[in-house]
Coordinates of C-alpha atoms and ligand atoms in Angstrom, one line a residue:
X1 CA 97.1 26.9 47.4
X2 CA 93.5 25.7 47.8
X3 CA 93.5 22.1 46.6
X4 CA 96.1 19.3 47.0
X5 CA 96.3 15.6 46.1
X6 CA 97.7 12.6 47.9
X7 CA 98.6 9.2 46.6
X8 CA 100.4 6.0 47.7
X9 CA 102.7 4.3 45.3
X10 CA 105.0 1.2 45.0
X11 CA 105.0 -1.5 47.7
X12 CA 102.6 -0.7 50.5
X13 CA 103.7 -0.4 54.1
X14 CA 101.9 -0.4 57.5
X15 CA 101.3 3.2 58.5
X16 CA 100.5 4.6 55.0
X17 CA 96.9 5.0 56.1
X18 CA 98.0 7.0 59.2
X19 CA 100.0 9.2 56.8
X20 CA 97.0 9.7 54.5
X21 CA 94.9 10.6 57.6
X22 CA 97.4 13.1 58.8
X23 CA 97.7 14.8 55.3
X24 CA 93.9 15.1 55.0
X25 CA 93.2 16.3 58.5
X26 CA 96.2 18.8 58.6
X27 CA 95.1 20.1 55.2
X28 CA 91.5 20.5 56.1
X29 CA 92.6 22.2 59.4
X30 CA 94.3 24.8 57.2
X31 CA 91.3 25.3 55.0
X32 CA 92.5 23.2 52.0
X33 CA 90.6 20.7 49.9
X34 CA 92.2 17.2 49.5
X35 CA 91.8 14.8 46.7
X36 CA 92.8 11.1 47.2
X37 CA 94.2 9.5 44.0
X38 CA 93.7 5.8 43.7
X39 CA 96.3 3.3 42.5
X40 CA 99.3 5.7 42.7
X41 CA 100.5 7.2 39.4
X42 CA 98.1 5.0 37.4
X43 CA 95.1 6.8 39.0
X44 CA 96.8 10.1 38.3
X45 CA 96.9 9.3 34.6
X46 CA 93.4 8.0 34.4
X47 CA 91.9 10.7 36.6
X48 CA 90.8 8.1 39.3
X49 CA 90.5 10.5 42.2
X50 CA 87.9 11.6 44.8
X51 CA 87.5 14.4 47.4
X52 CA 88.5 13.2 50.9
X53 CA 86.6 14.6 53.9
X54 CA 87.4 14.4 57.6
X55 CA 85.2 11.3 57.7
X56 CA 86.9 9.6 54.7
X57 CA 90.0 9.0 56.9
X58 CA 88.1 8.0 60.1
X59 CA 88.8 4.6 61.4
X60 CA 91.9 3.9 59.4
X61 CA 94.8 5.0 61.6
X62 CA 95.2 1.4 62.9
X63 CA 94.8 -0.4 59.5
X64 CA 97.6 -1.8 57.4
X65 CA 97.6 -1.5 53.6
X66 CA 96.4 1.8 52.0
X67 CA 92.9 3.0 51.5
X68 CA 94.1 4.6 48.3
X69 CA 95.5 1.3 46.9
X70 CA 98.8 1.3 45.2
X71 CA 100.5 0.3 42.0
X72 CA 103.8 0.4 40.1
X73 CA 103.2 2.4 37.0
X74 CA 105.3 2.0 33.8
X75 CA 103.3 4.6 31.8
X76 CA 104.3 7.3 34.3
X77 CA 107.9 6.7 33.4
X78 CA 107.2 8.1 29.9
X79 CA 106.9 11.8 29.0
X80 CA 103.5 11.1 27.5
X81 CA 102.2 9.5 30.7
X82 CA 103.5 12.4 32.9
X83 CA 101.7 14.9 30.6
X84 CA 98.4 12.9 30.9
X85 CA 98.9 13.1 34.7
X86 CA 99.5 16.8 34.6
X87 CA 96.4 17.3 32.5
X88 CA 94.3 15.4 35.0
X89 CA 95.7 17.4 37.9
X90 CA 94.9 20.6 36.1
X91 CA 91.4 19.4 35.2
X92 CA 90.7 18.9 38.9
X93 CA 92.3 22.2 39.9
X94 CA 94.8 20.4 42.1
X95 CA 97.9 22.6 42.8
X96 CA 100.2 20.4 44.9
X97 CA 100.8 16.7 45.4
X98 CA 101.9 14.5 48.3
X99 CA 103.4 11.2 47.3
X100 CA 103.8 8.4 49.9
X101 CA 106.1 5.7 48.8
X102 CA 109.7 4.6 48.2
X103 CA 112.4 5.7 45.8
X104 CA 110.6 4.8 42.6
X105 CA 107.7 6.9 43.8
X106 CA 110.0 9.8 44.7
X107 CA 111.5 9.7 41.2
X108 CA 108.0 10.3 39.8
X109 CA 107.5 13.2 42.2
X110 CA 110.8 14.7 41.2
X111 CA 109.9 14.5 37.5
X112 CA 106.5 16.2 38.1
X113 CA 108.2 18.9 40.1
X114 CA 110.6 19.4 37.2
X115 CA 107.6 20.0 35.0
X116 CA 106.6 22.8 37.3
X117 CA 104.1 20.9 39.5
X118 CA 105.0 21.0 43.3
X119 CA 105.3 17.6 44.9
X120 CA 106.4 16.5 48.3
X121 CA 107.6 12.9 49.1
X122 CA 106.8 11.0 52.3
X123 CA 109.1 7.9 52.7
X124 CA 106.9 4.8 53.1
X125 CA 108.5 1.4 52.7
X126 CA 109.3 -1.5 54.9
X127 CA 112.8 -1.6 53.4
X128 CA 114.1 1.5 55.3
X129 CA 116.3 2.2 52.3
X130 CA 115.7 5.9 51.7
X131 CA 118.6 8.3 52.1
X132 CA 117.7 11.5 54.0
X133 CA 115.7 9.8 56.8
X134 CA 116.7 7.5 59.7
X135 CA 113.4 5.7 59.3
X136 CA 110.6 5.1 56.8
X137 CA 106.9 4.4 57.5
X138 CA 106.3 0.7 58.0
X139 CA 109.8 -0.4 58.9
X140 CA 109.1 -0.6 62.6
X141 CA 105.9 -2.7 62.1
X142 CA 107.7 -5.1 59.6
X143 CA 110.5 -5.4 62.1
X144 CA 108.1 -6.5 64.8
X145 CA 106.5 -8.9 62.4
X146 CA 109.9 -10.5 61.7
X147 CA 110.8 -10.6 65.4
X148 CA 107.5 -12.3 66.1
X149 CA 108.3 -14.9 63.4
X150 CA 111.9 -15.4 64.8
X151 CA 110.5 -16.1 68.3
X152 CA 108.1 -18.6 67.0
X153 CA 110.6 -20.4 64.8
X154 CA 113.0 -20.5 67.7
X155 CA 110.5 -22.6 69.7
X156 CA 110.3 -25.3 67.1
X157 CA 114.0 -25.0 66.3
X158 CA 114.8 -25.8 69.9
X159 CA 112.3 -28.7 70.1
X160 CA 113.9 -30.3 67.0
X161 CA 117.5 -29.1 67.6
X162 CA 117.6 -27.6 64.1
X163 CA 119.3 -24.7 62.4
X164 CA 116.8 -22.3 60.7
X165 CA 117.6 -19.8 57.9
X166 CA 115.0 -17.0 57.9
X167 CA 114.8 -14.9 54.7
X168 CA 113.5 -11.3 55.1
X169 CA 112.4 -8.8 52.5
X170 CA 114.3 -5.5 52.0
X171 CA 115.0 -5.4 48.3
X172 CA 118.7 -4.4 48.1
X173 CA 118.8 -3.2 51.7
X174 CA 119.7 -5.1 54.8
X175 CA 118.1 -3.0 57.5
X176 CA 115.2 -5.3 58.2
X177 CA 117.4 -8.3 58.5
X178 CA 120.0 -6.5 60.6
X179 CA 117.6 -5.0 63.1
X180 CA 115.5 -8.1 63.3
X181 CA 118.6 -10.3 63.7
X182 CA 119.9 -8.1 66.5
X183 CA 116.6 -7.8 68.3
X184 CA 115.8 -11.5 67.7
X185 CA 119.1 -12.8 68.9
X186 CA 120.2 -14.4 65.7
X187 CA 123.5 -16.3 65.5
X188 CA 124.4 -14.8 62.1
X189 CA 123.0 -11.9 60.0
X190 CA 123.7 -11.8 56.3
X191 CA 123.0 -8.6 54.5
X192 CA 123.9 -7.2 51.1
X193 CA 125.9 -4.3 52.5
X194 CA 128.6 -6.5 54.1
X195 CA 130.5 -9.5 52.5
X196 CA 129.9 -12.7 54.4
X197 CA 132.2 -15.6 55.1
X198 CA 130.5 -19.0 54.8
X199 CA 133.2 -20.7 56.9
X200 CA 132.7 -18.3 59.7
X201 CA 128.9 -18.9 59.7
X202 CA 129.3 -22.6 59.6
X203 CA 132.0 -22.5 62.3
X204 CA 129.7 -20.5 64.6
X205 CA 126.9 -23.0 64.2
X206 CA 129.2 -26.0 64.9
X207 CA 130.8 -24.3 67.9
X208 CA 127.3 -23.5 69.3
X209 CA 126.2 -27.1 68.8
X210 CA 129.2 -28.5 70.5
X211 CA 128.6 -26.4 73.6
X212 CA 125.1 -27.7 73.8
X213 CA 123.1 -25.0 72.0
X214 CA 119.7 -26.4 70.9
X215 CA 119.2 -24.2 67.8
X216 CA 120.8 -21.7 65.5
X217 CA 119.0 -18.9 63.8
X218 CA 120.5 -17.3 60.6
X219 CA 118.8 -14.2 59.2
X220 CA 119.4 -13.5 55.5
X221 CA 118.2 -10.4 53.6
X222 CA 116.5 -11.2 50.2
X223 CA 119.1 -8.9 48.6
X224 CA 121.8 -11.5 49.3
X225 CA 120.1 -14.4 47.6
X226 CA 117.8 -17.3 48.4
X227 CA 117.4 -18.4 52.0
X228 CA 116.4 -21.9 50.8
X229 CA 119.7 -22.3 48.8
X230 CA 121.7 -21.0 51.8
X231 CA 120.0 -23.5 54.1
X232 CA 121.0 -26.4 51.8
X233 CA 124.6 -25.3 51.8
X234 CA 124.6 -24.9 55.6
X235 CA 123.2 -28.3 56.1
X236 CA 125.8 -29.8 53.8
X237 CA 128.6 -28.1 55.6
X238 CA 127.5 -28.5 59.2
X239 CA 125.8 -31.9 58.8
X240 CA 123.1 -30.5 61.1
X241 CA 119.4 -30.6 60.2
X242 CA 118.7 -27.2 58.6
X243 CA 115.4 -25.7 57.4
X244 CA 114.5 -22.4 55.7
X245 CA 111.5 -20.0 56.1
X246 CA 110.9 -17.3 53.6
X247 CA 108.8 -14.7 55.4
X248 CA 107.5 -13.0 52.2
X249 CA 104.5 -10.7 52.1
X250 CA 103.4 -11.1 55.7
X251 CA 106.1 -8.5 56.4
X252 CA 104.1 -5.9 54.4
X253 CA 100.8 -6.2 56.2
X254 CA 99.3 -5.8 59.6
X255 CA 98.4 -3.2 62.2
X256 CA 101.0 -0.4 62.3
X257 CA 102.9 -0.1 65.5
X258 CA 102.5 3.1 67.6
X259 CA 105.9 4.2 66.4
X260 CA 104.9 3.9 62.7
X261 CA 101.6 5.8 63.5
X262 CA 103.5 8.6 65.1
X263 CA 106.0 8.8 62.3
X264 CA 103.3 8.8 59.7
X265 CA 101.3 11.5 61.5
X266 CA 104.4 13.7 61.9
X267 CA 105.5 13.1 58.2
X268 CA 101.9 13.8 56.9
X269 CA 101.6 17.1 58.8
X270 CA 105.1 18.3 57.7
X271 CA 104.4 17.5 54.1
X272 CA 101.3 19.7 54.1
X273 CA 103.2 22.5 55.9
X274 CA 105.8 22.4 53.2
X275 CA 103.2 22.8 50.4
X276 CA 101.6 25.7 52.3
X277 CA 105.1 27.3 52.6
X278 CA 105.3 27.1 48.8
X279 CA 108.0 24.5 48.8
X280 CA 108.3 21.9 45.9
X281 CA 110.5 18.9 45.2
X282 CA 111.2 18.2 48.9
X283 CA 111.0 15.0 50.9
X284 CA 110.3 14.8 54.6
X285 CA 112.4 12.6 57.0
X286 CA 113.3 12.1 60.5
X287 CA 116.9 12.5 61.8
X288 CA 117.8 12.1 65.5
X289 CA 114.0 12.3 66.2
X290 CA 113.6 15.7 64.5
X291 CA 111.4 16.0 61.5
X292 CA 113.4 17.4 58.7
X293 CA 113.1 18.0 54.9
X294 CA 115.5 17.7 52.1
X295 CA 115.7 18.2 48.4
X296 CA 114.1 15.0 47.0
X297 CA 117.3 14.5 45.0
X298 CA 118.9 13.5 48.3
X299 CA 116.7 10.4 48.3
X300 CA 117.4 9.7 44.7
X301 CA 121.1 10.3 44.3
X302 CA 122.3 9.3 47.8
X303 CA 123.3 5.8 48.7
X304 CA 121.5 4.0 51.5
X305 CA 123.8 3.0 54.3
X306 CA 123.3 0.6 57.2
X307 CA 123.9 1.9 60.7
X308 CA 127.5 0.7 61.3
X309 CA 127.1 0.8 65.1
X310 CA 124.1 -1.5 64.9
X311 CA 126.0 -3.9 62.7
X312 CA 129.1 -3.9 64.9
X313 CA 126.9 -4.6 68.0
X314 CA 125.2 -7.5 66.2
X315 CA 128.6 -9.0 65.6
X316 CA 129.7 -8.5 69.2
X317 CA 126.6 -10.1 70.6
X318 CA 126.5 -13.1 68.4
X319 CA 129.8 -14.7 69.2
Ligands
F6P1 O1 109.9 -2.4 48.6 C1 109.0 -3.2 49.4 C2 109.2 -4.6 48.9 O2 108.3 -5.4 49.8 C3 110.6 -5.2 48.9 O3 111.0 -5.6 50.3 C4 110.4 -6.4 48.0 O4 111.6 -6.7 47.4 C5 109.5 -5.8 47.0 O5 108.7 -4.8 47.6 C6 108.5 -6.8 46.4 O6 107.8 -6.2 45.4 P1 106.4 -6.7 44.8 O7 105.3 -6.4 45.7 O8 106.3 -6.0 43.5 O9 106.6 -8.2 44.6

């Protein structure tokens, strides 16, 4: 293998740039040429790509977003779109592709591999919802962003003696809400993976208020429903002033933490190694702090699970 491509696809996440840098530098270290494809699979179809040199990925390890831009591409879901992408890859003489993104992006990589083109997936999403890895690139940074927001909201919640409902992203997964809720000391954490009991949440807020607590923080994952609607119901039931904050896209941006830069660097290097070993249709991951790889099908057919111990602990500490 002499020439490989790299792209980012789906929702961006902090640390994607560090992963691109690792792919490019590791590949050049091993004598490969690397092409960066712009706008994910859309750029693959339109042939929007350029050669990346060592300098192309200088000064990006600390930047959020992705220098390759990203997109969600419907055309690539069609056979015709995938054939156009293959034609472009062949035209450029690219022999292997590294895809940085979430499960939708992995599905694309699996389909290309099925057509005989070797692809490797690197999990990059703030949602931390990819089976086959304990962590995804960007989760740690987003988690710190949410905790920073919780700390700030707690200040004003105390001053005004209010309850705050904070809605986090995560699509259908509750990891971001769960970890942020535990690390941020929330009273209740509501996630899609576990049924919640409104009476219990209300009871906990009222009991806290009666023993002189100045605020209550409730974290709700977007996959459960609207934080604004929930805050209205809580105010009605507790008769305590309640406000909602939807954190939204600030969770997707910002400087990646050291942990995300490390993860991205390790994932990027491993992905190049796999292509050099002649592997295809694999995803990289981290399990118990060891870099691993699995059939990409693991990410697509497995079910994301929350860490039960973390959930149990969050319950025990928020009595
Ligand atoms: O997958 C990352 C994510 O930010 C989810 O948490 C969220 O549900 C979704 O992307 C938002 O997608 P879009 O950028 O298309 O609005």
